[in-house]
Amino acid sequence: MTEISQGIRHEERMAEEPAQEDGGAAIAVYPADSGRNVVIDEALLSRYGGYRGFVLDRFQREAICALDQGFSVLVGAPTGSGKTVVADFIIEKLCRDGKRAVYTAPIKTLSMQKFKEFKKLLGETQAGVLTGDVVINPDAPILVMTTEVLRNMILEDKDLLTEISYAIFDEIHYISDEDRGHVWEQCLILLPKSIKILGLSATVPNLFVFCEWLAHVREDHVVAIKHDIRPVPLEHFVFETSIGIATKADLKRQYARYEKSPLGDTRELKYPRTFYYELVGKLERERLPCLFFVFSRRKCEEYASSCAARIDYLLGEEREEVRAALAEAKSTIKGSEHLEILERCLPKGIAFHHAGLLPPLKRLVEELYERRLIKLLFATETFAVGINYPVRTVCFESPTKYDGREFRKLKASEYFQMAGRAGRRGIDEKGTAITLVDAYFHDFSDVPSFSEESVEDLQGNFSLSMNTVLNLASQYGDSEILDIFQKGFDSFRYRERRRGIEERIEVTRRRVEGLKNDVCPEYGRDACRRVYRRNMGKLKRKRQQLERLEAMVPRGKRDAARHAARIRAAKASIDELRKRVEGIRVERCGSRASHCTHAYKRFREAQQELNLLLEDAMSLGSPETKLEDYRNRLRLLEAKGYISGSQLLPRGLIAQHIHIQELFVTELLADGILDAMDSRELAALAASIDYEPRRLEEVPKRPFFDDYRIYETLARVTGWEMEFLGYQETVYNETLAKAAFAWADGHDFLHVRSLTDVDEGSIVLVLRRAIDLLRQIAKAVPGHARLVEKVRETVKLIDRDIVEVYI
């Protein structure tokens, strides 16, 4: 029987973890010292030898075994190692046993993919999907949804979850996401305690810390299973024009050679450019298929087009299969610029994939990619989330990316999420990841670490929206809300880190005191024998210097003035040194000078370590800042008539059902602005709310709407935010208002696309988000029959043709 470690007390990074043996995983049960353990033995594991024709890895069998024993389970394993098989197994078992479960995914694309898989696996009636803009079979036993939808269900109507046995969180490491991580954290804290959890995470260093926190907030036993072994080993290389495909050490030496270059001092002369097509040219057929990550939609398209003009990877039979798939796509898609580009690229075995593609074109590329008819795919990083189609080689166009705010180097977690796609199980002996480094633009420090030990720790992001504040304040008392904040992952880490730092401070402080006794009290002072001798030597040299100066004869008046100044300076130095040595009685020291130096050095190092620890303790911050944000938002909502005590007022009753710019939308509803609009205007408004234009998109200079009450309401709401929060968070932009108006007016997509420079796929995404918002509005004002009917009519006008979701 395998010995399972119970919870281990640890600091931010565990100094000790359960060992991984025999291809299995490190396993621990939390809370620590609970007395309950998970039983993993060979007899039990043998029951789970295979699933759906696949032989299960040991870590998968261990996870399933723990789930069968009624534990919540957290699985951490590398990308592409088969974590989702564990979820598929438990979903199928729950469905077979007549139980219900929810499966959450971080993006809608992955939700739809899992929905289709579960329909195929379980049957048409056994799976449903909820993504806000898409609602299919909502009463099914297995519900697939985005994590935001689950959070909204928890806050608005927990009764919908009463029959749920398990909640599966795919990509649970998204809790660290700066923009959306709070959704995962709120779900894990607020989800009814009766629901067990299965969390699937990429490999992260502090998985056991996270599991300990999860057991704490769930008030339940949670088993952590950490498996670090990749099914296909991954090799990491760089590519630079002067050295080709090489190791990181080779690149470091090349940078050193560039630094010593005699060609000039400017970067233009020292560092040559490196281009993507050079790396493509080095990809022999043995390295294909290749997934080439490019952090720009436009570049994905340009690179694919350029390569297709020069390279052809497909054989005749393969090319015919691609042309047949293209012909089928052309019959349903009209007026797509991207389809025109793909028509040139796909018959050559080359394609591109990004969020700006129309949904049918995404499906076309993904299906051909899965059939291995695409040998070179240029894609943005969204392709790395969920769509598990491994390749032999993964390339990166750059070690840096623009994240919407700044250019920065890739995080280790981002790098391994993408690089982990390299290596096809049962086909490749190893996977290859190659990072292109343009020495002209990139420093050596920009190159990512190729060690998975450098992956960042999971961290919490318990941020709040106005909707969350309303729902918390109306459902929980002050002490309960305080408890919710104290249960946050960051608060947990804060307490653990502070406890660890305080223990280290105490140990280091005692060491400093002990080392201080070894240091001579006169060390480094004038009475120190070494310092006294040094000063006597200086005094002797200064006197000799003065004698030489006095013996010199200056030439000319100016030289005489300078000479006199030098004599005065020498005499001043002699007087100062004389004062430092006169009257000092130097005791004989029995220790060697080197002993004193080493003792003092050890003391100073310990003192510096103590100072750093004290600085760390000061810089930890406090979870109180998040509680203060809650109070500021609550003050705003109370002052503006949304809530009084725990009682939601009319505006609050509306806002609790709105999850997109809830303050602005509620004020528009309260002011009656939506009542005066027709369906086309409603569509334009919904497409403008929460839209943030991408870089280089053309933003309209004139207001789209004639009703200036919209802009007055916007100014009023942003003014409230500045007054109570100190910053503006309402997002409104009319870049796509004209296009949304035209679409709701019945125009075809070709005409709509001509009205804007926004990617055609992005237009569809915005229109689908508009549907989501309109449905929220209809739910928020059920008693306003006329407006609800108009909203539903608007949804029908938008949800057609290319915008409609096809399953």
PDB file of N, CA and C in Angstrom, residues 9-41:
ATOM      1  N   ARG A   9       2.823  21.325   6.935  1.00  0.00           N
ATOM      2  CA  ARG A   9       2.952  22.761   7.146  1.00  0.00           C
ATOM      3  C   ARG A   9       4.134  23.249   6.338  1.00  0.00           C
ATOM      4  N   HIS A  10       3.925  24.325   5.599  1.00  0.00           N
ATOM      5  CA  HIS A  10       4.978  24.776   4.714  1.00  0.00           C
ATOM      6  C   HIS A  10       4.926  26.281   4.562  1.00  0.00           C
ATOM      7  N   GLU A  11       6.009  26.822   4.010  1.00  0.00           N
ATOM      8  CA  GLU A  11       6.040  28.236   3.703  1.00  0.00           C
ATOM      9  C   GLU A  11       5.540  28.395   2.280  1.00  0.00           C
ATOM     10  N   GLU A  12       5.818  29.542   1.680  1.00  0.00           N
ATOM     11  CA  GLU A  12       5.239  29.840   0.379  1.00  0.00           C
ATOM     12  C   GLU A  12       5.565  28.766  -0.651  1.00  0.00           C
ATOM     13  N   ARG A  13       6.821  28.333  -0.685  1.00  0.00           N
ATOM     14  CA  ARG A  13       7.184  27.178  -1.505  1.00  0.00           C
ATOM     15  C   ARG A  13       7.543  26.060  -0.534  1.00  0.00           C
ATOM     16  N   MET A  14       6.924  24.927  -0.712  1.00  0.00           N
ATOM     17  CA  MET A  14       7.148  23.858   0.244  1.00  0.00           C
ATOM     18  C   MET A  14       8.591  23.403   0.204  1.00  0.00           C
ATOM     19  N   ALA A  15       9.205  23.307   1.371  1.00  0.00           N
ATOM     20  CA  ALA A  15      10.570  22.797   1.457  1.00  0.00           C
ATOM     21  C   ALA A  15      10.564  21.288   1.310  1.00  0.00           C
ATOM     22  N   GLU A  16       9.417  20.676   1.627  1.00  0.00           N
ATOM     23  CA  GLU A  16       9.331  19.224   1.579  1.00  0.00           C
ATOM     24  C   GLU A  16       7.985  18.832   1.004  1.00  0.00           C
ATOM     25  N   GLU A  17       8.001  17.921   0.052  1.00  0.00           N
ATOM     26  CA  GLU A  17       6.763  17.436  -0.527  1.00  0.00           C
ATOM     27  C   GLU A  17       6.788  15.923  -0.527  1.00  0.00           C
ATOM     28  N   PRO A  18       5.620  15.275  -0.568  1.00  0.00           N
ATOM     29  CA  PRO A  18       5.598  13.825  -0.713  1.00  0.00           C
ATOM     30  C   PRO A  18       6.323  13.422  -1.983  1.00  0.00           C
ATOM     31  N   ALA A  19       7.081  12.366  -1.904  1.00  0.00           N
ATOM     32  CA  ALA A  19       7.884  11.940  -3.055  1.00  0.00           C
ATOM     33  C   ALA A  19       7.001  11.298  -4.112  1.00  0.00           C
ATOM     34  N   GLN A  20       7.424  11.441  -5.371  1.00  0.00           N
ATOM     35  CA  GLN A  20       6.751  10.774  -6.480  1.00  0.00           C
ATOM     36  C   GLN A  20       7.524   9.517  -6.816  1.00  0.00           C
ATOM     37  N   GLU A  21       6.808   8.402  -6.865  1.00  0.00           N
ATOM     38  CA  GLU A  21       7.476   7.126  -7.095  1.00  0.00           C
ATOM     39  C   GLU A  21       6.741   6.336  -8.174  1.00  0.00           C
ATOM     40  N   ASP A  22       7.511   5.549  -8.914  1.00  0.00           N
ATOM     41  CA  ASP A  22       6.965   4.575  -9.849  1.00  0.00           C
ATOM     42  C   ASP A  22       5.955   5.165 -10.821  1.00  0.00           C
ATOM     43  N   GLY A  23       6.254   6.375 -11.318  1.00  0.00           N
ATOM     44  CA  GLY A  23       5.344   6.990 -12.272  1.00  0.00           C
ATOM     45  C   GLY A  23       4.068   7.505 -11.663  1.00  0.00           C
ATOM     46  N   GLY A  24       3.950   7.453 -10.336  1.00  0.00           N
ATOM     47  CA  GLY A  24       2.762   7.949  -9.659  1.00  0.00           C
ATOM     48  C   GLY A  24       2.894   9.423  -9.370  1.00  0.00           C
ATOM     49  N   ALA A  25       2.326   9.851  -8.257  1.00  0.00           N
ATOM     50  CA  ALA A  25       2.299  11.271  -7.956  1.00  0.00           C
ATOM     51  C   ALA A  25       2.564  11.491  -6.484  1.00  0.00           C
ATOM     52  N   ALA A  26       2.929  12.711  -6.155  1.00  0.00           N
ATOM     53  CA  ALA A  26       3.006  13.116  -4.759  1.00  0.00           C
ATOM     54  C   ALA A  26       1.580  13.377  -4.287  1.00  0.00           C
ATOM     55  N   ILE A  27       1.202  12.783  -3.159  1.00  0.00           N
ATOM     56  CA  ILE A  27      -0.168  12.851  -2.689  1.00  0.00           C
ATOM     57  C   ILE A  27      -0.188  13.328  -1.243  1.00  0.00           C
ATOM     58  N   ALA A  28      -1.117  14.199  -0.921  1.00  0.00           N
ATOM     59  CA  ALA A  28      -1.297  14.651   0.460  1.00  0.00           C
ATOM     60  C   ALA A  28      -2.770  14.896   0.711  1.00  0.00           C
ATOM     61  N   VAL A  29      -3.187  14.695   1.967  1.00  0.00           N
ATOM     62  CA  VAL A  29      -4.566  14.922   2.367  1.00  0.00           C
ATOM     63  C   VAL A  29      -4.606  16.099   3.322  1.00  0.00           C
ATOM     64  N   TYR A  30      -5.540  16.985   3.103  1.00  0.00           N
ATOM     65  CA  TYR A  30      -5.726  18.144   3.978  1.00  0.00           C
ATOM     66  C   TYR A  30      -7.172  18.153   4.470  1.00  0.00           C
ATOM     67  N   PRO A  31      -7.445  18.688   5.689  1.00  0.00           N
ATOM     68  CA  PRO A  31      -6.519  19.411   6.563  1.00  0.00           C
ATOM     69  C   PRO A  31      -5.522  18.485   7.258  1.00  0.00           C
ATOM     70  N   ALA A  32      -4.430  19.095   7.705  1.00  0.00           N
ATOM     71  CA  ALA A  32      -3.377  18.338   8.352  1.00  0.00           C
ATOM     72  C   ALA A  32      -3.884  17.746   9.665  1.00  0.00           C
ATOM     73  N   ASP A  33      -3.365  16.578   9.992  1.00  0.00           N
ATOM     74  CA  ASP A  33      -3.652  15.923  11.278  1.00  0.00           C
ATOM     75  C   ASP A  33      -5.144  15.730  11.514  1.00  0.00           C
ATOM     76  N   SER A  34      -5.879  15.466  10.432  1.00  0.00           N
ATOM     77  CA  SER A  34      -7.326  15.290  10.579  1.00  0.00           C
ATOM     78  C   SER A  34      -7.688  13.870  10.982  1.00  0.00           C
ATOM     79  N   GLY A  35      -6.735  12.960  10.799  1.00  0.00           N
ATOM     80  CA  GLY A  35      -7.004  11.563  11.128  1.00  0.00           C
ATOM     81  C   GLY A  35      -7.613  10.784   9.979  1.00  0.00           C
ATOM     82  N   ARG A  36      -8.090  11.465   8.955  1.00  0.00           N
ATOM     83  CA  ARG A  36      -8.674  10.778   7.806  1.00  0.00           C
ATOM     84  C   ARG A  36      -7.641  10.671   6.705  1.00  0.00           C
ATOM     85  N   ASN A  37      -7.606   9.544   6.053  1.00  0.00           N
ATOM     86  CA  ASN A  37      -6.621   9.350   5.002  1.00  0.00           C
ATOM     87  C   ASN A  37      -7.259   8.693   3.791  1.00  0.00           C
ATOM     88  N   VAL A  38      -6.602   8.812   2.670  1.00  0.00           N
ATOM     89  CA  VAL A  38      -7.061   8.162   1.457  1.00  0.00           C
ATOM     90  C   VAL A  38      -6.257   6.883   1.277  1.00  0.00           C
ATOM     91  N   VAL A  39      -6.948   5.827   0.903  1.00  0.00           N
ATOM     92  CA  VAL A  39      -6.299   4.526   0.753  1.00  0.00           C
ATOM     93  C   VAL A  39      -5.981   4.299  -0.714  1.00  0.00           C
ATOM     94  N   ILE A  40      -4.717   4.142  -0.990  1.00  0.00           N
ATOM     95  CA  ILE A  40      -4.263   3.860  -2.356  1.00  0.00           C
ATOM     96  C   ILE A  40      -3.438   2.585  -2.297  1.00  0.00           C
ATOM     97  N   ASP A  41      -3.957   1.488  -2.810  1.00  0.00           N
ATOM     98  CA  ASP A  41      -3.151   0.265  -2.877  1.00  0.00           C
ATOM     99  C   ASP A  41      -3.324  -0.373  -4.248  1.00  0.00           C
TER     100      ASP A  41
END
